[in-house]
Amino acid sequence: MKLSRPDLFREAAYLAGRWVPAGSEGLAVHNPSTGELLGYVPYISAAETQEAIAKADSAFQSYKRLTGKERASLLRRWYELMIEHREDLAIIMTAEQGKPLAEARGEIDYAAAYLEWFAEEAKRVYGDTLLAPKSTQRISVIKQPVGVCAAITPWNFPSAMITRKVGPALAAGCTVVLKPAQQTPFSAIALCVLAEEAGFPPGTISVLTGKAAEIGSEMLASSRVRKLSFTGSTPVGKKLMAAAADTVKKLSLELGGNAPFIVFGDADIDAAVAGAMTSKFRNAGQTCVCANRFLVHNDCHEEFVSKLAAAVANLSTGDGFDPQSTIGPLIDEKAIEKVSSLVDEAREKGAQVRHGGHPHSAGKLFYTPTVLTEVTPEMSIFHEEIFGPVVIVQRFSDDAEAVRIANDTPYGLAAYFYTRNLNRALRVSEELEFGIVGINEGAISTEVAPFGGVKESGFGKEGSKYGLEEYLEKKYVCIGNVN
Ligand code: SIN
């Protein structure tokens, strides 16, 4: 890795203003594309996690007293530093996560945009004045930070999932203890170097690397931690939710998805193919919002599938540092085994392979972008979150059938559909049981809009004005005996 600022790559955790170096027994981090060892980060212990929480709690007592404008300036500076060091941050991300460098640069911009957004929102925390039931009373509602927040973030977006949790928390006046994914801690650490440089006081943010079970259980057990924000799988989210009940923590859970992508008979097929490529193949299909099930009307099935297969054939699978690559590796062996076995089972049960259908020669963790048709609900691939570069297509014959199939899942994060009919667009967007709906649009992620699901995809919104509310408590204040 050639970095302009080599100190952004740091083999250490950050415990309330103190850098804790990785010992010889640290957690090894590898490049998923080459298998190369990148470095080590420490296994933060239960006692160190408690120390970070205690320090976050004492930092909270002073940090919450900063004005909105002061917090905004810190966040703004952090944002500027991210933009200044975009290239180094992207290189670190590609090295540990595998995504193509152009995509990593895009993620740094996306991640920084949350800091910029919440720097602006920090100044706009408004309360309410209510009409009291008695003329001698005055009632107001004030908003205050919830307190120490824990954030547990995933490997698929090593920077953006951090800034969209930590940004609003710090804007609201909370302090944060962050546990990044084991596979991608160096992006989190690099962001933390820049947060320290931006001037966040010690204790306002800690980055605790190591084992999820050890760090997570301390976060959950602590009554000082008043909120947990988690992005990851639904089974893990359910366990965290149950464990958070003991201390009745506030929660934001951004969990799994099983996004339908519906192409109606009247759709602009070229636009639908372009949207499908954007939605499905971002990060090699390893996103919670990526299209997971394509439902295509009988009338346009062949045209859509043949154009899509041609576009998929143009993708270039390879190492993220190769400028030609548009599809990087999957994150680990478990991921490649899962994708391979889902595709193999679908093929055995009658799915037709229109492109790919096998691992890729670029390396152990690469899978060839794949298009399968004639997929049916009897196949596991239809129900599972694939998290890989595989398109599965099922036919439908009318709107009601498409909506019924789309909603027939415990998940409810994102849904997409393509149509030129305004009535259909309005009706279907209301009927879909999902937190995010893209109509004639495959790229729906932005800091300005509320990101979050319904049903077993979780609850709590991230980004937008709603994202800040998740880190604020409303307090009702009643003044009596006013003459
Ligand atoms: C995710 O996959 O969890 C996040 C994707 C996004 O922010 O677009």
Coordinates of C-alpha atoms and ligand atoms in Angstrom, one line a residue:
M1 CA 0.0 0.0 0.0
K2 CA 1.5 3.3 -1.0
L3 CA -0.1 6.0 1.1
S4 CA 0.5 9.8 1.1
R5 CA -0.1 9.7 4.8
P6 CA 1.3 6.3 6.0
D7 CA 0.2 7.0 9.5
L8 CA -3.5 6.5 8.5
F9 CA -2.7 2.8 8.4
R10 CA -2.3 2.1 12.1
E11 CA -2.1 -1.3 13.8
A12 CA -3.8 -0.1 16.9
A13 CA -7.2 0.4 18.5
Y14 CA -8.2 3.8 20.0
L15 CA -9.4 3.7 23.5
A16 CA -10.7 7.1 24.6
G17 CA -7.7 9.2 23.4
R18 CA -5.1 6.4 23.9
W19 CA -3.8 4.3 21.0
V20 CA -3.5 0.6 22.0
P21 CA -1.0 -1.2 19.7
A22 CA -1.6 -4.7 18.5
G23 CA 0.6 -7.2 20.4
S24 CA 2.1 -10.3 18.8
E25 CA -1.2 -12.0 19.5
G26 CA -3.3 -9.5 17.6
L27 CA -6.1 -10.1 15.1
A28 CA -4.7 -10.7 11.7
V29 CA -6.3 -8.9 8.8
H30 CA -6.0 -10.2 5.2
N31 CA -6.6 -8.8 1.7
P32 CA -9.5 -11.0 0.4
S33 CA -8.3 -10.7 -3.1
T34 CA -4.7 -12.0 -2.6
G35 CA -4.8 -13.5 0.8
E36 CA -1.9 -11.3 1.7
L37 CA -1.5 -10.4 5.4
L38 CA -2.1 -6.6 5.8
G39 CA -1.4 -6.3 9.5
Y40 CA -2.8 -6.8 13.0
V41 CA -5.1 -5.0 15.4
P42 CA -5.4 -5.7 19.1
Y43 CA -8.0 -7.9 20.7
I44 CA -9.6 -5.4 23.0
S45 CA -10.5 -7.1 26.2
A46 CA -13.7 -7.0 28.3
A47 CA -11.9 -4.8 30.9
E48 CA -10.7 -2.4 28.2
T49 CA -14.2 -2.2 26.7
Q50 CA -15.5 -1.3 30.2
E51 CA -12.8 1.4 30.4
A52 CA -13.8 2.8 27.1
I53 CA -17.4 3.0 28.1
A54 CA -16.6 4.6 31.4
K55 CA -14.5 7.2 29.6
A56 CA -17.2 7.8 27.0
D57 CA -19.6 8.4 29.9
S58 CA -17.4 11.0 31.5
A59 CA -16.6 12.6 28.1
F60 CA -20.4 12.8 27.5
Q61 CA -20.8 15.1 30.6
S62 CA -18.8 17.8 28.9
Y63 CA -19.3 17.0 25.2
K64 CA -23.1 17.3 25.5
R65 CA -22.6 20.9 26.8
L66 CA -20.9 22.1 23.5
T67 CA -23.2 24.2 21.4
G68 CA -24.6 22.8 18.2
K69 CA -22.3 25.1 16.3
E70 CA -19.2 23.8 18.1
R71 CA -20.2 20.2 17.4
A72 CA -20.9 21.2 13.8
S73 CA -17.4 22.6 13.4
L74 CA -15.8 19.4 14.6
L75 CA -17.8 17.3 12.2
R76 CA -17.2 19.7 9.4
R77 CA -13.4 19.5 10.0
W78 CA -13.6 15.7 10.1
Y79 CA -15.5 15.7 6.8
E80 CA -12.9 18.0 5.2
L81 CA -10.1 15.7 6.4
M82 CA -11.8 12.7 4.8
I83 CA -12.1 14.5 1.5
E84 CA -8.5 15.6 1.7
H85 CA -7.3 12.0 2.4
R86 CA -9.9 10.3 0.1
E87 CA -7.3 8.5 -1.9
D88 CA -5.5 7.0 1.1
L89 CA -8.8 6.0 2.7
A90 CA -9.9 4.3 -0.5
I91 CA -6.6 2.4 -0.9
I92 CA -6.9 1.1 2.7
M93 CA -10.5 0.1 2.0
T94 CA -9.7 -1.8 -1.2
A95 CA -6.8 -3.6 0.5
E96 CA -8.9 -4.9 3.3
Q97 CA -12.4 -5.2 1.7
G98 CA -11.5 -6.0 -1.9
K99 CA -14.0 -3.7 -3.7
P100 CA -12.6 -2.0 -6.8
L101 CA -10.7 1.2 -6.1
A102 CA -13.2 3.4 -8.0
E103 CA -16.0 2.0 -5.8
A104 CA -13.9 2.5 -2.7
R105 CA -13.4 6.2 -3.7
G106 CA -17.2 6.4 -4.2
E107 CA -17.7 5.0 -0.7
I108 CA -15.4 7.5 0.8
D109 CA -17.5 10.3 -0.8
Y110 CA -20.7 8.6 0.4
A111 CA -19.3 8.2 3.9
A112 CA -18.0 11.8 4.1
A113 CA -21.4 13.1 2.9
Y114 CA -22.9 11.8 6.2
L115 CA -20.4 13.8 8.2
E116 CA -21.2 16.9 6.1
W117 CA -24.9 16.3 6.4
F118 CA -24.9 15.8 10.2
A119 CA -22.5 18.8 10.7
E120 CA -25.3 20.9 9.1
E121 CA -28.0 19.1 11.1
A122 CA -26.1 19.6 14.4
K123 CA -27.3 23.2 14.4
R124 CA -30.9 22.3 13.8
V125 CA -32.0 20.4 16.8
Y126 CA -35.4 22.0 17.5
G127 CA -37.9 21.5 20.3
D128 CA -41.5 22.4 20.6
T129 CA -43.7 24.7 22.6
L130 CA -47.2 23.2 23.3
L131 CA -50.4 24.9 24.4
A132 CA -50.9 23.8 28.1
P133 CA -54.3 22.6 29.4
K134 CA -54.2 25.4 32.1
S135 CA -53.6 29.1 31.7
T136 CA -51.1 29.0 34.6
Q137 CA -48.8 26.4 32.8
R138 CA -46.3 26.5 30.1
I139 CA -45.2 23.4 28.3
S140 CA -42.1 22.8 26.2
V141 CA -40.4 19.8 24.6
I142 CA -36.6 19.8 24.5
K143 CA -34.4 17.3 22.7
Q144 CA -31.3 16.0 24.5
P145 CA -28.6 13.5 23.4
V146 CA -29.4 9.9 24.6
G147 CA -25.9 9.4 26.1
V148 CA -23.2 6.9 25.4
C149 CA -23.9 5.0 22.1
A150 CA -22.4 1.7 21.0
A151 CA -22.1 1.2 17.2
I152 CA -21.4 -2.2 15.6
T153 CA -20.6 -1.9 11.9
P154 CA -20.2 -4.4 9.1
W155 CA -17.4 -5.2 6.6
N156 CA -19.3 -4.5 3.3
F157 CA -19.2 -0.7 3.7
P158 CA -16.2 -0.2 6.1
S159 CA -16.5 3.6 6.2
A160 CA -20.0 4.6 5.3
M161 CA -21.7 2.5 7.9
I162 CA -19.5 4.2 10.5
T163 CA -20.1 7.8 9.5
R164 CA -23.8 7.3 9.2
K165 CA -24.0 6.1 12.9
V166 CA -21.2 8.1 14.5
G167 CA -22.0 11.3 12.5
P168 CA -25.5 11.7 13.9
A169 CA -24.5 10.5 17.4
L170 CA -21.8 13.2 17.7
A171 CA -24.0 15.8 16.1
A172 CA -26.6 15.1 18.7
G173 CA -24.1 15.4 21.6
C174 CA -23.7 11.7 22.3
T175 CA -20.3 9.9 22.7
V176 CA -19.6 6.7 20.9
V177 CA -17.8 3.4 21.4
L178 CA -17.4 1.7 18.0
K179 CA -16.8 -2.0 17.2
P180 CA -15.8 -2.3 13.5
A181 CA -16.0 -5.6 11.6
Q182 CA -13.1 -8.0 12.2
Q183 CA -12.4 -8.1 8.4
T184 CA -12.1 -4.3 7.9
P185 CA -10.8 -2.6 11.0
F186 CA -8.2 -0.5 9.3
S187 CA -10.8 1.8 7.5
A188 CA -12.3 2.5 10.9
I189 CA -8.9 3.2 12.5
A190 CA -8.0 5.6 9.6
L191 CA -11.2 7.5 10.2
C192 CA -10.4 7.7 13.8
V193 CA -7.0 9.1 13.2
L194 CA -8.7 11.9 11.3
A195 CA -11.4 12.3 14.0
E196 CA -8.6 12.9 16.5
E197 CA -7.0 15.3 14.2
A198 CA -10.3 17.1 13.7
G199 CA -10.2 17.8 17.4
F200 CA -12.8 15.5 19.0
P201 CA -12.0 15.4 22.7
P202 CA -10.7 12.1 24.2
G203 CA -13.5 9.8 25.1
T204 CA -16.0 11.1 22.5
I205 CA -15.1 8.3 20.2
S206 CA -13.3 5.0 20.7
V207 CA -12.6 2.2 18.2
L208 CA -12.5 -1.2 19.8
T209 CA -11.1 -3.9 17.6
G210 CA -11.3 -7.6 18.3
K211 CA -14.0 -10.2 19.0
A212 CA -17.6 -9.3 18.5
A213 CA -18.8 -11.5 21.3
E214 CA -16.3 -10.1 23.9
I215 CA -16.7 -6.4 23.1
G216 CA -20.4 -6.6 22.2
S217 CA -21.4 -8.4 25.4
E218 CA -19.8 -5.6 27.5
M219 CA -21.5 -3.0 25.4
L220 CA -24.8 -4.7 25.9
A221 CA -24.4 -5.4 29.6
S222 CA -23.4 -1.8 30.5
S223 CA -26.2 0.4 31.8
R224 CA -24.1 3.4 30.8
V225 CA -24.6 2.5 27.1
R226 CA -28.0 4.0 26.4
K227 CA -28.2 3.1 22.7
L228 CA -26.9 0.5 20.3
S229 CA -26.9 0.9 16.6
F230 CA -26.1 -2.2 14.6
T231 CA -25.8 -3.1 10.9
G232 CA -25.6 -6.8 10.1
S233 CA -27.5 -9.9 9.8
T234 CA -31.1 -10.5 11.0
P235 CA -30.1 -13.5 13.3
V236 CA -27.4 -11.4 15.0
G237 CA -29.7 -8.4 15.2
K238 CA -32.3 -10.6 17.0
K239 CA -29.8 -11.7 19.6
L240 CA -28.6 -8.1 20.2
M241 CA -32.2 -7.0 20.6
A242 CA -32.9 -9.7 23.2
A243 CA -29.7 -8.8 25.1
A244 CA -30.4 -5.1 25.0
A245 CA -33.7 -5.7 26.8
D246 CA -31.9 -6.2 30.2
T247 CA -30.8 -2.5 30.2
V248 CA -33.7 -1.3 28.0
K249 CA -31.4 0.4 25.5
K250 CA -32.6 2.4 22.6
L251 CA -31.9 0.4 19.3
S252 CA -31.4 1.0 15.6
L253 CA -31.1 -2.2 13.7
E254 CA -30.3 -2.3 10.0
L255 CA -30.6 -6.0 9.2
G256 CA -30.8 -8.3 6.2
G257 CA -32.8 -7.7 3.0
N258 CA -34.3 -9.7 0.2
A259 CA -35.0 -6.9 -2.3
P260 CA -37.4 -7.6 -5.1
F261 CA -36.7 -5.9 -8.5
I262 CA -39.9 -5.9 -10.5
V263 CA -39.9 -5.2 -14.3
F264 CA -43.4 -4.5 -15.4
G265 CA -44.5 -5.2 -19.1
D266 CA -44.5 -1.4 -19.8
A267 CA -41.0 -0.7 -18.5
D268 CA -38.2 1.0 -20.3
I269 CA -36.1 -2.1 -20.6
D270 CA -32.8 -0.4 -21.2
A271 CA -33.3 1.7 -18.1
A272 CA -34.4 -1.4 -16.2
V273 CA -31.2 -3.2 -17.2
A274 CA -29.0 -0.2 -16.3
G275 CA -30.8 0.0 -12.9
A276 CA -30.4 -3.7 -12.3
M277 CA -26.7 -3.6 -13.0
T278 CA -26.3 -0.7 -10.5
S279 CA -28.4 -2.2 -7.8
K280 CA -27.2 -5.8 -8.1
F281 CA -23.5 -5.6 -8.8
R282 CA -22.4 -2.8 -6.4
N283 CA -19.8 -4.3 -4.1
A284 CA -20.1 -7.6 -6.0
G285 CA -23.7 -8.0 -4.7
Q286 CA -22.6 -7.7 -1.1
T287 CA -25.1 -5.0 0.0
C288 CA -28.3 -5.3 2.1
V289 CA -30.2 -3.2 -0.4
C290 CA -29.1 -4.9 -3.6
A291 CA -31.7 -6.5 -5.8
N292 CA -32.0 -10.1 -4.7
R293 CA -35.0 -11.4 -6.7
F294 CA -35.8 -10.2 -10.2
L295 CA -39.5 -10.5 -11.0
V296 CA -40.1 -9.9 -14.7
H297 CA -43.3 -9.8 -16.6
N298 CA -43.8 -12.5 -19.2
D299 CA -44.2 -9.9 -22.0
C300 CA -40.7 -8.5 -21.6
H301 CA -38.9 -11.5 -19.9
E302 CA -36.8 -12.5 -22.9
E303 CA -35.8 -8.9 -23.9
F304 CA -34.8 -8.1 -20.3
V305 CA -32.9 -11.3 -19.7
S306 CA -30.9 -11.2 -22.9
K307 CA -30.0 -7.5 -22.5
L308 CA -29.1 -8.1 -18.8
A309 CA -26.9 -11.2 -19.6
A310 CA -25.1 -9.2 -22.3
A311 CA -24.4 -6.4 -19.7
V312 CA -23.3 -9.0 -17.1
A313 CA -20.9 -10.5 -19.7
N314 CA -19.1 -7.1 -19.9
L315 CA -18.3 -7.0 -16.2
S316 CA -14.7 -7.5 -15.4
T317 CA -13.8 -9.6 -12.3
G318 CA -10.5 -9.1 -10.7
D319 CA -8.3 -7.5 -8.1
G320 CA -9.7 -4.2 -6.8
F321 CA -6.4 -2.4 -7.6
D322 CA -6.7 -3.3 -11.3
P323 CA -8.3 -0.3 -12.9
Q324 CA -10.2 -2.7 -15.3
S325 CA -12.0 -4.5 -12.4
T326 CA -15.6 -3.9 -11.8
I327 CA -16.2 -6.9 -9.6
G328 CA -13.9 -7.7 -6.7
P329 CA -13.7 -10.8 -4.4
L330 CA -16.3 -11.9 -1.9
I331 CA -15.2 -11.3 1.7
D332 CA -14.3 -14.8 2.8
E333 CA -14.5 -18.5 2.2
K334 CA -17.9 -18.8 4.0
A335 CA -19.3 -16.3 1.5
I336 CA -18.0 -18.0 -1.6
E337 CA -19.2 -21.4 -0.3
K338 CA -22.7 -20.0 0.3
V339 CA -23.0 -18.4 -3.1
S340 CA -21.6 -21.6 -4.8
S341 CA -24.0 -23.9 -3.0
L342 CA -27.1 -21.7 -3.6
V343 CA -26.3 -21.6 -7.4
D344 CA -25.6 -25.3 -7.5
E345 CA -28.8 -26.2 -5.7
A346 CA -30.9 -23.9 -8.0
R347 CA -29.3 -25.5 -11.1
E348 CA -30.1 -29.0 -9.8
K349 CA -33.7 -27.9 -9.2
G350 CA -34.1 -26.6 -12.8
A351 CA -32.8 -23.1 -12.9
Q352 CA -31.3 -22.1 -16.3
V353 CA -27.8 -20.6 -16.4
R354 CA -27.8 -17.6 -18.8
H355 CA -24.3 -16.5 -17.7
G356 CA -21.6 -17.6 -15.3
G357 CA -22.8 -20.1 -12.7
H358 CA -19.3 -21.0 -11.3
P359 CA -16.4 -19.5 -9.3
H360 CA -13.9 -17.3 -11.1
S361 CA -10.3 -18.0 -11.9
A362 CA -9.2 -14.6 -10.5
G363 CA -8.7 -16.2 -7.1
K364 CA -10.1 -18.3 -4.3
L365 CA -12.8 -15.8 -3.3
F366 CA -14.0 -14.6 -6.7
Y367 CA -17.3 -15.7 -8.2
T368 CA -18.3 -15.2 -11.9
P369 CA -21.2 -12.7 -12.3
T370 CA -24.2 -15.0 -12.9
V371 CA -27.7 -14.8 -14.4
L372 CA -30.2 -17.6 -13.6
T373 CA -33.7 -17.8 -15.0
E374 CA -36.7 -20.1 -14.2
V375 CA -36.0 -19.7 -10.5
T376 CA -38.8 -20.9 -8.3
P377 CA -39.7 -20.6 -4.6
E378 CA -38.7 -24.2 -4.1
M379 CA -35.0 -23.1 -4.4
S380 CA -33.2 -21.8 -1.4
I381 CA -31.7 -19.0 -3.5
F382 CA -35.1 -17.5 -3.8
H383 CA -35.5 -16.9 -0.1
E384 CA -31.9 -16.3 1.1
E385 CA -30.0 -13.0 0.9
I386 CA -27.5 -14.1 -1.8
F387 CA -24.7 -11.5 -1.0
G388 CA -22.9 -12.3 -4.2
P389 CA -22.9 -11.3 -7.9
V390 CA -25.9 -13.5 -8.9
V391 CA -29.1 -12.4 -10.6
I392 CA -32.1 -14.7 -10.2
V393 CA -35.1 -14.2 -12.4
Q394 CA -38.7 -15.3 -11.9
R395 CA -41.6 -14.6 -14.3
F396 CA -45.0 -13.1 -13.4
S397 CA -48.1 -12.4 -15.3
D398 CA -50.0 -9.6 -13.4
D399 CA -49.5 -6.8 -10.9
A400 CA -51.1 -8.6 -8.0
E401 CA -49.0 -11.6 -8.5
A402 CA -45.8 -9.5 -8.6
V403 CA -46.7 -7.6 -5.4
R404 CA -47.7 -10.8 -3.6
I405 CA -44.3 -12.5 -4.5
A406 CA -42.4 -9.4 -3.6
N407 CA -44.0 -9.1 -0.2
D408 CA -43.7 -12.8 0.5
T409 CA -40.6 -12.5 2.7
P410 CA -39.9 -11.8 6.3
Y411 CA -37.6 -9.0 5.1
G412 CA -38.6 -5.4 4.2
L413 CA -35.6 -3.2 3.5
A414 CA -35.5 -2.1 -0.2
A415 CA -37.6 -2.8 -3.3
Y416 CA -37.3 -1.6 -6.9
F417 CA -39.6 -1.5 -9.8
Y418 CA -39.7 -0.2 -13.4
T419 CA -42.9 1.0 -15.1
R420 CA -44.0 3.9 -17.3
N421 CA -47.5 3.9 -15.8
L422 CA -48.1 6.6 -13.2
N423 CA -51.1 4.9 -11.6
R424 CA -49.1 1.6 -11.3
A425 CA -46.1 3.5 -9.9
L426 CA -48.2 5.1 -7.1
R427 CA -50.2 2.0 -6.3
V428 CA -47.3 -0.5 -6.2
S429 CA -45.1 1.8 -4.2
E430 CA -47.8 2.0 -1.5
E431 CA -48.4 -1.8 -1.6
L432 CA -44.8 -2.9 -1.2
E433 CA -43.9 -3.7 2.4
F434 CA -40.4 -2.2 2.4
G435 CA -38.7 0.8 4.0
I436 CA -37.2 2.0 0.7
V437 CA -38.7 1.9 -2.7
G438 CA -36.9 2.8 -6.0
I439 CA -39.2 3.5 -8.9
N440 CA -37.3 3.5 -12.2
E441 CA -34.1 3.9 -10.1
G442 CA -31.5 1.4 -9.0
A443 CA -29.3 3.7 -6.8
I444 CA -31.3 4.7 -3.8
S445 CA -28.6 5.3 -1.1
T446 CA -28.0 8.9 -0.1
E447 CA -27.3 10.8 3.0
V448 CA -30.4 13.1 2.5
A449 CA -33.0 10.3 2.7
P450 CA -34.0 7.9 5.6
F451 CA -32.3 4.5 5.1
G452 CA -34.0 1.7 7.0
G453 CA -36.3 -1.3 6.8
V454 CA -39.5 -2.8 8.2
K455 CA -40.3 -6.3 9.3
E456 CA -37.2 -8.4 10.0
S457 CA -35.0 -5.9 8.2
G458 CA -35.0 -3.9 11.4
F459 CA -36.0 -0.4 12.6
G460 CA -34.6 3.0 13.0
K461 CA -33.6 5.4 10.2
E462 CA -30.1 6.4 9.2
G463 CA -29.3 9.6 7.3
S464 CA -31.6 12.5 6.7
K465 CA -33.2 14.6 9.4
Y466 CA -34.8 11.4 10.8
G467 CA -31.3 9.9 11.4
L468 CA -30.5 12.6 14.0
E469 CA -33.8 11.9 15.9
E470 CA -32.5 8.3 16.7
Y471 CA -29.8 9.9 18.9
L472 CA -32.1 12.3 20.7
E473 CA -34.5 11.9 23.6
K474 CA -37.6 14.2 23.9
K475 CA -38.1 15.7 27.3
Y476 CA -41.4 17.3 28.3
V477 CA -40.9 20.3 30.6
C478 CA -44.0 21.7 32.4
I479 CA -43.8 25.1 34.2
G480 CA -46.7 25.7 36.7
N481 CA -48.0 28.6 38.7
V482 CA -47.3 31.2 36.0
N483 CA -49.2 34.3 36.9
Ligands
SIN1 C1 -25.8 -2.0 3.5 O1 -25.6 -2.8 2.7 O2 -25.9 -2.2 4.7 C2 -25.8 -0.5 3.2 C3 -25.9 -0.2 1.8 C4 -26.0 1.3 1.5 O3 -25.8 2.2 2.3 O4 -26.3 1.6 0.3

